Coordinates of C-alpha atoms and ligand atoms in Angstrom, one line a residue:
M1 CA 59.7 -237.8 -2.2
S2 CA 60.7 -234.5 -0.4
D3 CA 63.5 -234.3 2.3
P4 CA 62.8 -235.0 5.8
V5 CA 62.0 -231.9 7.8
L6 CA 64.0 -233.3 10.7
Q7 CA 67.0 -235.7 10.8
V8 CA 68.4 -236.7 14.3
R9 CA 71.5 -238.7 14.2
G10 CA 73.5 -240.4 17.3
L11 CA 71.8 -238.0 19.7
R12 CA 73.1 -238.5 23.3
V13 CA 72.3 -236.5 26.4
E14 CA 73.9 -236.9 29.9
Y15 CA 72.7 -235.5 33.3
A16 CA 75.4 -234.5 35.6
T17 CA 74.9 -236.3 39.0
S18 CA 76.9 -236.6 42.1
S19 CA 77.7 -240.3 41.1
G20 CA 78.9 -239.4 37.7
P21 CA 77.1 -238.7 34.2
A22 CA 73.7 -240.4 33.7
Q23 CA 73.1 -241.4 30.1
A24 CA 69.5 -239.9 29.7
V25 CA 69.3 -240.4 25.9
E26 CA 71.7 -242.8 24.1
D27 CA 72.4 -242.9 20.4
V28 CA 68.9 -241.8 19.1
S29 CA 68.5 -241.6 15.3
F30 CA 65.4 -241.1 13.1
D31 CA 64.0 -239.1 10.4
L32 CA 60.6 -237.0 10.5
D33 CA 59.0 -236.5 7.1
Q34 CA 57.2 -233.2 6.3
G35 CA 53.5 -233.4 7.6
E36 CA 54.3 -236.7 9.6
F37 CA 53.2 -237.4 13.2
L38 CA 55.7 -239.4 15.1
A39 CA 54.8 -240.3 18.7
I40 CA 57.5 -241.2 21.1
V41 CA 56.1 -243.4 24.0
G42 CA 57.6 -245.0 27.1
E43 CA 57.3 -244.9 30.9
S44 CA 58.3 -242.1 33.1
G45 CA 62.0 -241.5 33.1
C46 CA 62.8 -243.2 29.9
G47 CA 64.2 -240.0 28.3
K48 CA 61.6 -239.1 26.0
S49 CA 60.9 -235.5 27.3
T50 CA 64.8 -235.0 27.5
L51 CA 65.0 -236.1 23.8
L52 CA 62.4 -233.5 22.7
F53 CA 64.3 -230.8 24.7
A54 CA 67.6 -231.7 23.0
I55 CA 66.0 -231.6 19.7
A56 CA 64.4 -228.1 20.5
Q57 CA 67.9 -227.1 21.9
L58 CA 66.3 -226.2 25.2
L59 CA 68.5 -228.5 27.5
T60 CA 69.6 -226.7 30.7
Y61 CA 72.1 -227.9 33.3
P62 CA 72.4 -230.6 34.6
A63 CA 71.5 -231.9 31.2
N64 CA 74.1 -231.5 28.5
L65 CA 74.2 -232.6 24.9
A66 CA 77.1 -235.4 24.7
G67 CA 76.9 -236.1 21.1
G68 CA 75.1 -236.3 17.7
S69 CA 73.3 -233.8 15.5
V70 CA 69.7 -232.5 14.8
H71 CA 69.3 -231.3 11.2
F72 CA 66.0 -229.2 10.8
E73 CA 65.4 -228.3 7.2
G74 CA 69.0 -229.2 6.4
V75 CA 70.6 -227.1 9.2
D76 CA 72.2 -228.5 12.2
L77 CA 70.6 -227.0 15.2
T78 CA 73.4 -228.1 17.5
T79 CA 75.7 -225.6 15.7
L80 CA 73.5 -222.5 15.8
S81 CA 73.9 -219.5 18.4
A82 CA 71.3 -218.8 20.8
E83 CA 70.2 -215.9 18.7
E84 CA 69.8 -218.1 15.5
L85 CA 67.9 -220.5 17.5
R86 CA 65.4 -217.8 18.9
Q87 CA 64.7 -216.7 15.4
R88 CA 63.8 -220.2 14.2
R89 CA 61.7 -221.0 17.3
W90 CA 57.9 -220.2 16.8
R91 CA 58.7 -219.2 13.0
D92 CA 59.9 -222.5 11.9
M93 CA 59.5 -224.9 14.8
S94 CA 57.2 -224.3 18.0
V95 CA 57.1 -226.2 21.2
V96 CA 53.9 -227.0 23.3
M97 CA 54.8 -227.8 26.9
Q98 CA 53.2 -230.3 29.2
S99 CA 51.5 -227.8 31.5
A100 CA 50.0 -224.6 30.0
M101 CA 49.6 -223.1 33.3
N102 CA 53.5 -223.1 33.7
A103 CA 54.2 -222.3 30.1
L104 CA 51.8 -219.2 29.8
N105 CA 52.6 -215.9 31.7
P106 CA 49.9 -215.6 34.4
T107 CA 50.3 -211.8 34.4
L108 CA 49.6 -211.3 30.7
T109 CA 46.4 -211.7 28.9
I110 CA 46.2 -214.4 26.2
G111 CA 46.0 -211.6 23.5
A112 CA 49.1 -209.9 25.0
Q113 CA 51.1 -213.1 24.8
L114 CA 50.2 -213.8 21.2
A115 CA 51.1 -210.2 20.4
D116 CA 54.5 -210.5 22.1
A117 CA 55.3 -213.7 20.0
C118 CA 54.2 -211.9 16.9
R119 CA 56.3 -208.9 17.6
A120 CA 59.4 -210.9 18.2
H121 CA 59.3 -212.7 15.0
T122 CA 57.4 -210.4 12.5
D123 CA 57.0 -206.9 11.5
W124 CA 53.2 -207.0 11.6
D125 CA 51.2 -204.0 12.8
D126 CA 48.8 -204.1 15.7
A127 CA 45.8 -204.8 13.2
R128 CA 47.4 -207.7 11.5
I129 CA 48.4 -209.1 15.1
A130 CA 44.9 -208.8 16.3
E131 CA 43.6 -210.4 13.2
R132 CA 46.1 -213.3 13.2
S133 CA 45.6 -213.8 17.1
A134 CA 41.7 -214.1 16.6
Q135 CA 42.4 -216.4 13.6
V136 CA 44.5 -218.9 15.6
L137 CA 42.1 -218.8 18.6
A138 CA 39.3 -219.7 16.2
M139 CA 41.4 -222.5 14.8
V140 CA 41.2 -224.3 18.3
A141 CA 37.6 -223.2 18.9
I142 CA 38.3 -220.5 21.5
D143 CA 36.2 -217.2 20.8
A144 CA 38.2 -214.1 20.2
V145 CA 36.7 -212.5 23.5
H146 CA 39.4 -214.6 25.4
L147 CA 42.2 -212.5 23.9
R148 CA 41.4 -210.5 26.9
S149 CA 41.4 -213.2 29.4
Y150 CA 44.2 -214.1 31.7
P151 CA 45.3 -217.9 31.8
F152 CA 43.6 -218.4 35.2
Q153 CA 40.2 -217.5 33.7
L154 CA 40.4 -220.4 31.1
S155 CA 39.9 -224.1 31.9
G156 CA 42.7 -226.5 31.7
G157 CA 41.5 -227.6 28.3
M158 CA 41.2 -224.0 27.0
R159 CA 44.7 -223.2 28.3
Q160 CA 46.2 -226.2 26.6
R161 CA 44.3 -225.2 23.3
A162 CA 45.7 -221.6 23.7
M163 CA 49.1 -223.0 23.7
I164 CA 48.4 -224.8 20.6
A165 CA 47.0 -221.7 19.0
M166 CA 50.3 -219.9 19.9
A167 CA 52.3 -222.7 18.3
M168 CA 50.3 -222.1 15.0
L169 CA 50.8 -218.4 15.0
L170 CA 53.6 -218.3 12.3
E171 CA 52.6 -221.7 10.6
P172 CA 55.7 -223.6 11.6
K173 CA 57.0 -226.7 9.8
L174 CA 57.4 -228.6 13.0
V175 CA 55.3 -228.6 16.2
I176 CA 57.0 -230.4 19.2
M177 CA 54.7 -231.4 21.9
D178 CA 55.5 -232.7 25.4
E179 CA 52.7 -234.6 26.9
P180 CA 50.4 -231.7 26.2
T181 CA 47.3 -233.7 27.3
S182 CA 48.5 -235.2 30.6
A183 CA 46.7 -232.7 32.8
L184 CA 43.3 -233.1 31.0
D185 CA 40.3 -235.4 31.5
V186 CA 39.6 -238.0 28.8
V187 CA 37.0 -236.0 27.0
A188 CA 39.3 -232.8 26.9
Q189 CA 42.2 -235.0 25.8
R190 CA 40.1 -236.4 22.8
S191 CA 38.9 -233.0 21.8
L192 CA 42.5 -231.5 21.9
M193 CA 43.9 -234.5 19.9
K194 CA 41.1 -234.1 17.3
Q195 CA 41.9 -230.4 16.8
V196 CA 45.8 -231.1 16.5
E197 CA 44.8 -233.7 13.9
T198 CA 42.5 -231.3 12.0
L199 CA 45.1 -228.5 12.1
R200 CA 47.9 -230.9 10.8
Q201 CA 45.7 -232.0 8.0
R202 CA 44.9 -228.4 7.1
L203 CA 48.4 -226.8 7.7
G204 CA 50.6 -229.6 6.8
F205 CA 53.1 -229.4 9.8
A206 CA 55.0 -232.3 11.3
V207 CA 54.3 -233.3 14.8
L208 CA 56.8 -234.9 17.3
F209 CA 54.6 -236.0 20.3
V210 CA 55.9 -237.4 23.6
T211 CA 53.4 -239.2 25.8
H212 CA 53.4 -242.1 28.3
D213 CA 49.7 -242.7 27.5
M214 CA 49.6 -244.9 24.3
S215 CA 45.7 -244.4 24.1
V216 CA 46.3 -240.8 23.3
V217 CA 48.3 -241.3 20.0
A218 CA 47.0 -244.6 18.9
H219 CA 44.6 -243.2 16.4
Y220 CA 46.5 -240.1 15.3
S221 CA 50.2 -240.9 14.9
D222 CA 51.6 -242.2 11.7
R223 CA 54.7 -243.8 13.4
L224 CA 55.4 -244.9 16.9
A225 CA 58.9 -244.8 18.5
V226 CA 59.0 -246.9 21.8
M227 CA 61.9 -245.6 24.2
Y228 CA 63.3 -247.6 27.1
A229 CA 66.3 -246.4 29.3
G230 CA 67.1 -243.7 26.9
E231 CA 67.2 -245.8 23.8
I232 CA 64.7 -246.3 21.0
V233 CA 64.0 -250.0 21.1
E234 CA 61.3 -250.2 18.5
I235 CA 60.2 -247.7 15.8
G236 CA 57.8 -248.3 12.9
P237 CA 54.1 -247.6 11.7
T238 CA 51.8 -247.2 14.6
R239 CA 49.3 -249.7 13.3
E240 CA 52.0 -252.4 12.8
I241 CA 53.5 -252.0 16.4
F242 CA 50.0 -251.8 17.9
H243 CA 48.8 -254.9 16.2
Q244 CA 52.1 -256.9 16.3
P245 CA 54.8 -255.3 18.7
Q246 CA 58.1 -257.1 18.5
H247 CA 60.5 -256.0 21.1
P248 CA 59.7 -257.5 24.5
Y249 CA 59.2 -254.2 26.1
S250 CA 56.7 -253.0 23.4
V251 CA 54.9 -256.2 23.9
G252 CA 54.8 -255.5 27.7
L253 CA 53.5 -251.9 27.0
M254 CA 50.8 -253.1 24.9
E255 CA 49.7 -255.7 27.4
A256 CA 49.4 -252.9 30.1
F257 CA 47.2 -250.9 27.6
P258 CA 43.3 -251.7 27.5
S259 CA 42.0 -252.2 24.1
L260 CA 38.5 -251.0 23.0
Q261 CA 38.2 -253.8 20.4
G262 CA 38.0 -257.6 21.0
D263 CA 37.7 -259.7 23.9
L264 CA 38.3 -258.3 27.4
R265 CA 41.7 -259.3 28.6
P266 CA 43.3 -258.8 32.0
L267 CA 46.0 -256.0 32.0
T268 CA 49.5 -256.9 33.1
G269 CA 52.3 -254.6 34.1
I270 CA 56.0 -254.9 33.4
A271 CA 57.8 -256.3 36.5
G272 CA 61.0 -254.6 37.8
T273 CA 62.2 -251.1 37.4
P274 CA 64.4 -249.5 34.7
P275 CA 68.1 -249.8 35.1
S276 CA 70.5 -247.4 36.7
L277 CA 71.5 -244.9 33.9
V278 CA 74.8 -244.1 35.8
N279 CA 76.0 -247.6 35.7
P280 CA 73.9 -249.3 33.0
P281 CA 74.0 -253.1 32.4
E282 CA 76.6 -254.3 30.0
G283 CA 74.3 -256.0 27.6
C284 CA 70.6 -255.2 26.7
L285 CA 69.2 -252.4 29.0
F286 CA 65.9 -254.4 29.2
A287 CA 67.5 -257.8 30.2
P288 CA 66.9 -257.5 33.9
R289 CA 63.2 -257.3 33.2
C290 CA 62.9 -259.3 30.0
P291 CA 61.4 -262.9 30.2
H292 CA 63.4 -263.8 27.2
A293 CA 66.9 -262.7 28.4
N294 CA 69.7 -265.1 27.9
D295 CA 73.5 -265.0 28.3
E296 CA 74.0 -263.0 25.0
C297 CA 71.4 -260.4 26.1
R298 CA 73.2 -259.9 29.4
T299 CA 76.6 -259.4 27.8
V300 CA 76.2 -257.9 24.3
R301 CA 74.2 -254.5 23.8
P302 CA 71.8 -255.1 20.7
A303 CA 71.9 -252.7 17.8
L304 CA 68.8 -251.2 16.4
V305 CA 68.3 -253.4 13.3
S306 CA 66.2 -252.3 10.2
Y307 CA 63.5 -254.7 9.0
P308 CA 61.2 -254.1 6.0
D309 CA 58.5 -252.9 8.3
R310 CA 60.3 -251.3 11.4
Q311 CA 63.5 -251.1 13.3
V312 CA 64.1 -253.2 16.5
R313 CA 66.7 -253.4 19.0
C314 CA 66.7 -257.1 20.3
H315 CA 68.7 -260.2 19.8
L316 CA 65.6 -262.5 19.9
V317 CA 64.0 -260.5 17.0
A318 CA 67.3 -260.6 15.1
R319 CA 67.5 -264.2 15.4
S320 CA 64.0 -264.8 14.0
R321 CA 63.9 -262.1 11.2
K322 CA 65.9 -261.2 8.2
P323 CA 67.0 -257.5 8.1
Ligands
LIG1 FE1 65.0 -259.3 25.9 FE2 67.3 -260.1 24.9 FE3 65.6 -258.7 23.4 FE4 66.8 -257.6 25.4 S1 67.9 -258.4 23.5 S2 64.7 -257.4 24.8 S3 67.0 -259.1 27.0 S4 65.3 -260.7 24.2

């Protein structure tokens, strides 16, 4: 078995606020294997996008890395200089942002933007750059004629696919995606996800994918990490968690998600709101919303415990399962 491409250990991110530091990401640890697709899911504000930014070392004030390490191919990214990080981005690790319209430069053609990325990281001549640019656009089913198009001349789905083409330019080992389908209709979403999956199978890169919409990743991710209030509360194989979620928050998420198979069932939401991250509750962060909360839950913060098929952060699960 080869070494993981990414090892995240004890990662903590705080936001400076007028009321004091808010714990946006708290003690997050996981490995990502080469070629693996890990989806990070949770409701808005749970810290999933902040976690991706911390891994890619793209945090800016008021967010700050408060602890932990991010080893990418054995090198701790948190110890690298800005220049060392710049050299690794695109070449070894690329990032696809939520909105291509914001990530792409509106004043440059798609071809010029692909060429910029090539020139910053390779010594390719113009012919090689043009050839590679056409190649990566073809990978996402965009005709090379659009190398001359500006972002506003493309549909939302095409812009997002152009971003994925840019991410593929230098064949990175890891592609980090922050809700890349959130602005697309369901048909464009499905088409984009199928293309990402085809490219992953062909090129073998690992994917770290953040979404609040579990239907997007249900069929494509190998593993699922469920985040709540900055913590991972359950992580394991996607199929296992979809079929038998164990953390009460994961159970709530699944019940809020329509199934395409089996009998129709009413969808239920999760009552209540996430806790304050400036003054978080003493015990389990989900206790104020959890139908199973008891005195232990309200006073003792549960640890993420490893079981044969997954890891779960819950006293109730710990009482009924053997690690
Ligand atoms: Fe619910 Fe207690 Fe488990 Fe937290 S530790 S999720 S409050 S049962």
